[in-house]
Tab-separated table of C-alpha atoms and ligand atoms in Angstrom:
chain	number	residue	atom	x	y	z
Y	1	MET	CA	-8.737	-24.152	-2.985
Y	2	THR	CA	-10.697	-24.105	0.131
Y	3	ALA	CA	-10.221	-20.733	2.312
Y	4	PRO	CA	-7.597	-21.123	5.028
Y	5	GLU	CA	-9.441	-21.282	8.729
Y	6	GLY	CA	-10.387	-17.928	10.063
Y	7	ILE	CA	-11.205	-16.592	6.330
Y	8	GLU	CA	-14.592	-14.701	6.958
Y	9	ARG	CA	-15.535	-13.710	3.091
Y	10	ILE	CA	-13.446	-12.999	-0.072
Y	11	LEU	CA	-14.316	-9.053	-0.238
Y	12	PHE	CA	-12.279	-8.748	-3.679
Y	13	THR	CA	-11.272	-12.062	-5.815
Y	14	GLU	CA	-7.766	-12.113	-7.594
Y	15	GLU	CA	-9.358	-11.175	-10.624
Y	16	GLN	CA	-11.260	-8.274	-9.323
Y	17	VAL	CA	-7.988	-7.194	-8.116
Y	18	ALA	CA	-5.991	-7.624	-10.895
Y	19	GLN	CA	-8.271	-5.913	-12.928
Y	20	ARG	CA	-8.046	-2.975	-10.474
Y	21	ILE	CA	-4.564	-2.679	-10.483
Y	22	ARG	CA	-4.544	-2.549	-14.252
Y	23	GLU	CA	-6.834	0.482	-14.100
Y	24	VAL	CA	-4.854	2.275	-11.468
Y	25	ALA	CA	-1.448	1.655	-13.438
Y	26	ALA	CA	-3.179	3.348	-16.631
Y	27	GLU	CA	-4.014	6.206	-14.201
Y	28	ILE	CA	-0.747	6.701	-12.753
Y	29	SER	CA	1.084	6.208	-16.573
Y	30	LYS	CA	-1.434	9.150	-17.848
Y	31	LYS	CA	-1.028	11.365	-14.951
Y	32	TYR	CA	3.082	10.932	-15.227
Y	33	GLN	CA	3.230	10.589	-19.096
Y	34	GLY	CA	6.648	11.893	-20.184
Y	35	ARG	CA	8.268	11.284	-17.150
Y	36	GLU	CA	9.873	8.733	-15.173
Y	37	VAL	CA	8.049	8.069	-11.487
Y	38	LYS	CA	9.906	5.715	-8.652
Y	39	LEU	CA	7.624	4.019	-7.055
Y	40	ILE	CA	8.533	3.404	-2.920
Y	41	ALA	CA	7.273	0.807	-0.925
Y	42	VAL	CA	7.205	-0.062	2.650
Y	43	LEU	CA	8.096	-3.600	3.407
Y	44	LYS	CA	6.722	-6.078	3.552
Y	45	GLY	CA	3.107	-5.477	2.985
Y	46	ALA	CA	2.912	-3.393	-0.010
Y	47	VAL	CA	5.693	-5.390	-2.070
Y	48	PHE	CA	3.277	-7.484	-3.425
Y	49	PHE	CA	0.986	-4.347	-4.733
Y	50	LEU	CA	4.007	-2.593	-6.029
Y	51	THR	CA	5.392	-5.442	-7.990
Y	52	GLU	CA	1.982	-5.985	-9.775
Y	53	LEU	CA	1.436	-2.312	-10.330
Y	54	ALA	CA	4.821	-1.792	-11.677
Y	55	ARG	CA	4.091	-4.545	-14.285
Y	56	ALA	CA	1.211	-2.401	-15.553
Y	57	ILE	CA	2.554	0.854	-15.671
Y	58	GLU	CA	3.796	2.007	-19.205
Y	59	ILE	CA	6.211	4.885	-18.533
Y	60	PRO	CA	9.633	3.982	-16.837
Y	61	VAL	CA	9.749	3.056	-13.388
Y	62	LYS	CA	12.321	2.840	-10.726
Y	63	ILE	CA	11.613	1.131	-7.548
Y	64	ASP	CA	13.065	1.598	-4.140
Y	65	PHE	CA	12.233	0.112	-0.375
Y	66	LEU	CA	11.928	1.050	3.113
Y	67	ALA	CA	11.270	-0.829	6.316
Y	68	ILE	CA	9.650	0.832	9.526
Y	69	SER	CA	9.269	-0.603	12.958
Y	70	SER	CA	7.044	0.703	15.712
Y	71	PHE	CA	8.113	1.512	19.108
Y	72	GLY	CA	6.507	3.345	22.125
Y	73	GLY	CA	3.159	1.599	21.521
Y	74	ALA	CA	1.254	4.864	20.652
Y	75	PRO	CA	0.122	4.697	17.017
Y	76	GLY	CA	1.833	6.473	14.785
Y	77	MET	CA	5.262	5.712	16.881
Y	78	VAL	CA	7.278	4.374	13.577
Y	79	ARG	CA	11.041	5.015	12.797
Y	80	ILE	CA	12.796	3.627	9.711
Y	81	ALA	CA	14.746	0.428	10.351
Y	82	LYS	CA	16.025	0.348	6.560
Y	83	ASP	CA	16.191	3.314	4.605
Y	84	LEU	CA	15.911	3.747	1.311
Y	85	ASP	CA	18.876	2.844	-1.348
Y	86	GLU	CA	19.290	6.141	-3.196
Y	87	PRO	CA	18.214	9.859	-2.982
Y	88	ILE	CA	14.794	11.050	-4.350
Y	89	GLU	CA	15.899	14.407	-4.549
Y	90	GLY	CA	14.230	15.905	-7.552
Y	91	GLU	CA	12.345	12.748	-8.489
Y	92	ASP	CA	8.661	11.972	-8.919
Y	93	VAL	CA	7.844	9.903	-6.325
Y	94	LEU	CA	4.866	7.503	-5.364
Y	95	LEU	CA	4.532	6.105	-2.286
Y	96	ILE	CA	2.557	2.674	-2.715
Y	97	GLU	CA	0.779	1.343	0.252
Y	98	ASP	CA	-0.771	-1.884	1.116
Y	99	ILE	CA	-3.554	-0.054	3.624
Y	100	VAL	CA	-4.203	3.221	4.584
Y	101	ASP	CA	-6.242	2.986	7.992
Y	102	THR	CA	-5.565	5.402	10.861
Y	103	GLY	CA	-3.252	7.388	8.204
Y	104	PHE	CA	-0.329	7.489	11.059
Y	105	THR	CA	2.276	5.787	8.998
Y	106	THR	CA	1.417	7.000	6.266
Y	107	ARG	CA	1.685	10.615	7.377
Y	108	PHE	CA	4.917	9.386	8.701
Y	109	LEU	CA	6.637	8.317	5.640
Y	110	LEU	CA	5.083	11.364	3.702
Y	111	GLN	CA	6.533	13.841	6.132
Y	112	THR	CA	9.712	11.515	5.853
Y	113	LEU	CA	9.986	11.734	2.176
Y	114	ALA	CA	9.052	15.328	1.607
Y	115	GLY	CA	11.901	16.141	3.720
Y	116	ARG	CA	14.248	14.544	0.821
Y	117	ALA	CA	13.348	17.577	-1.622
Y	118	PRO	CA	11.552	15.262	-4.110
Y	119	HIS	CA	10.247	16.707	-7.358
Y	120	SER	CA	6.552	15.821	-6.246
Y	121	ILE	CA	5.500	13.075	-4.192
Y	122	GLY	CA	2.048	11.365	-3.982
Y	123	ILE	CA	0.280	8.038	-2.556
Y	124	CYS	CA	-1.087	5.062	-3.806
Y	125	THR	CA	-2.704	2.459	-2.123
Y	126	LEU	CA	-4.348	-0.690	-2.668
Y	127	LEU	CA	-6.694	-0.112	-0.030
Y	128	ASP	CA	-8.245	2.677	1.831
Y	129	ARG	CA	-10.210	2.370	4.970
Y	130	SER	CA	-11.070	5.675	5.519
Y	131	VAL	CA	-13.816	5.196	8.288
Y	132	ARG	CA	-10.829	4.810	10.696
Y	133	ARG	CA	-8.644	7.684	9.358
Y	134	ILE	CA	-7.299	9.710	12.497
Y	135	VAL	CA	-4.871	12.204	10.461
Y	136	GLN	CA	-5.839	13.117	7.108
Y	137	VAL	CA	-3.359	12.577	4.020
Y	138	PRO	CA	-4.119	12.769	0.862
Y	139	VAL	CA	-4.627	9.411	-1.352
Y	140	ASP	CA	-4.335	10.289	-4.870
Y	141	PHE	CA	-4.636	6.900	-6.149
Y	142	ARG	CA	-6.783	3.942	-4.396
Y	143	CYS	CA	-7.496	0.529	-5.748
Y	144	PHE	CA	-10.651	-0.400	-3.297
Y	145	GLU	CA	-12.373	1.133	-0.424
Y	146	ILE	CA	-13.010	-1.251	2.258
Y	147	PRO	CA	-15.209	-1.236	5.531
Y	148	ASP	CA	-14.117	-1.684	8.796
Y	149	ARG	CA	-12.996	-4.950	8.945
Y	150	PHE	CA	-9.558	-6.725	9.285
Y	151	VAL	CA	-8.491	-8.016	6.007
Y	152	VAL	CA	-5.651	-10.103	4.605
Y	153	GLY	CA	-4.241	-10.925	1.268
Y	154	CYS	CA	-2.501	-9.146	-1.498
Y	155	GLY	CA	0.160	-8.438	0.681
Y	156	LEU	CA	-1.479	-8.091	4.131
Y	157	ASP	CA	-1.034	-10.457	7.148
Y	158	TYR	CA	-2.083	-11.826	9.937
Y	159	LYS	CA	0.809	-12.592	12.329
Y	160	GLN	CA	2.581	-12.273	9.104
Y	161	LEU	CA	0.844	-14.898	7.423
Y	162	TYR	CA	-1.681	-15.009	4.365
Y	163	ARG	CA	0.178	-12.078	2.233
Y	164	ASN	CA	0.682	-14.739	-0.552
Y	165	LEU	CA	-3.447	-14.928	-1.087
Y	166	GLY	CA	-4.328	-13.505	-4.454
Y	167	TYR	CA	-7.456	-12.214	-2.998
Y	168	ILE	CA	-8.452	-9.897	-0.100
Y	169	ALA	CA	-10.323	-11.194	2.226
Y	170	VAL	CA	-12.452	-10.447	5.949
Y	171	MET	CA	-10.264	-12.311	8.661
Y	172	ASN	CA	-11.931	-13.194	12.097
Y	173	PRO	CA	-9.169	-15.491	13.799
Y	174	GLY	CA	-12.179	-16.307	16.290
Y	175	LYS	CA	-13.952	-18.318	13.095
C	1	LIG	P1	-2.241	2.997	9.976
C	1	LIG	O1	-0.852	3.849	10.314
C	1	LIG	O2	-3.199	3.016	10.931
C	1	LIG	O3	-2.616	3.524	8.857
C	1	LIG	O4	-1.998	1.647	9.555
C	1	LIG	C1	-1.586	0.962	8.634
C	1	LIG	C2	-0.407	-0.813	8.474
C	1	LIG	O5	-1.205	-1.018	9.641
C	1	LIG	C3	-0.766	-0.738	7.612
C	1	LIG	O6	0.568	-0.500	6.711
C	1	LIG	C4	-0.799	-2.287	7.877
C	1	LIG	O7	0.754	-3.261	8.053
C	1	LIG	C5	-1.498	-2.515	9.201
C	1	LIG	N1	-2.648	-2.756	9.117
C	1	LIG	C6	-3.594	-1.788	9.374
C	1	LIG	N2	-5.063	-2.600	8.945
C	1	LIG	C7	-4.871	-3.730	8.611
C	1	LIG	C8	-5.922	-4.692	8.106
C	1	LIG	O8	-6.642	-5.235	7.958
C	1	LIG	N3	-5.299	-5.976	7.601
C	1	LIG	C9	-3.384	-6.504	8.208
C	1	LIG	N4	-2.900	-5.246	8.380
C	1	LIG	C10	-3.311	-4.135	8.449
C	2	LIG	MG1	0.883	-5.990	9.095
């Protein structure tokens, strides 16, 4: 398949992504052994990662979703546009992220979920661009650290496109 226009280079191939997700799923299965874990993802970017991860986890898994939308224009100004279907009180929750960038979104989600009295809450992200972090958030599981470039694929979009690419690629729309 030829790469779509604007794709500059592939950072991680489909095989590398699949392999790494299996490794992280094994870490999660080990850490939560004997318990069940609820995976919570934000629509829409993290859905691709969540489903692949969930299939590779070997302990009982529940899933739920929420959606957020930004307002005010400033970073981190987000609100819940669609809430979870079920309460999380007393549960072991893993927040599944597509990417932790500045950290604003993740911190908002973490604080929101922590206020609902889960037994525990952790963060699992497909991509971590820690060089751009502004607010610190505790990332418990990460598949890949990435450089300071805009990326698409595996759920990440550019203008809602490219989420379905099986690989992670650097996007340069001007190319
Ligand atoms: P944060 O609040 O700065 O951590 O932003 C996180 C959100 O911005 C992610 O959930 C993505 O939706 C979006 N985002 C950040 N970087 C990228 C990227 O390189 N490609 C696509 N979306 C991105
Ligand atoms: Mg997006």
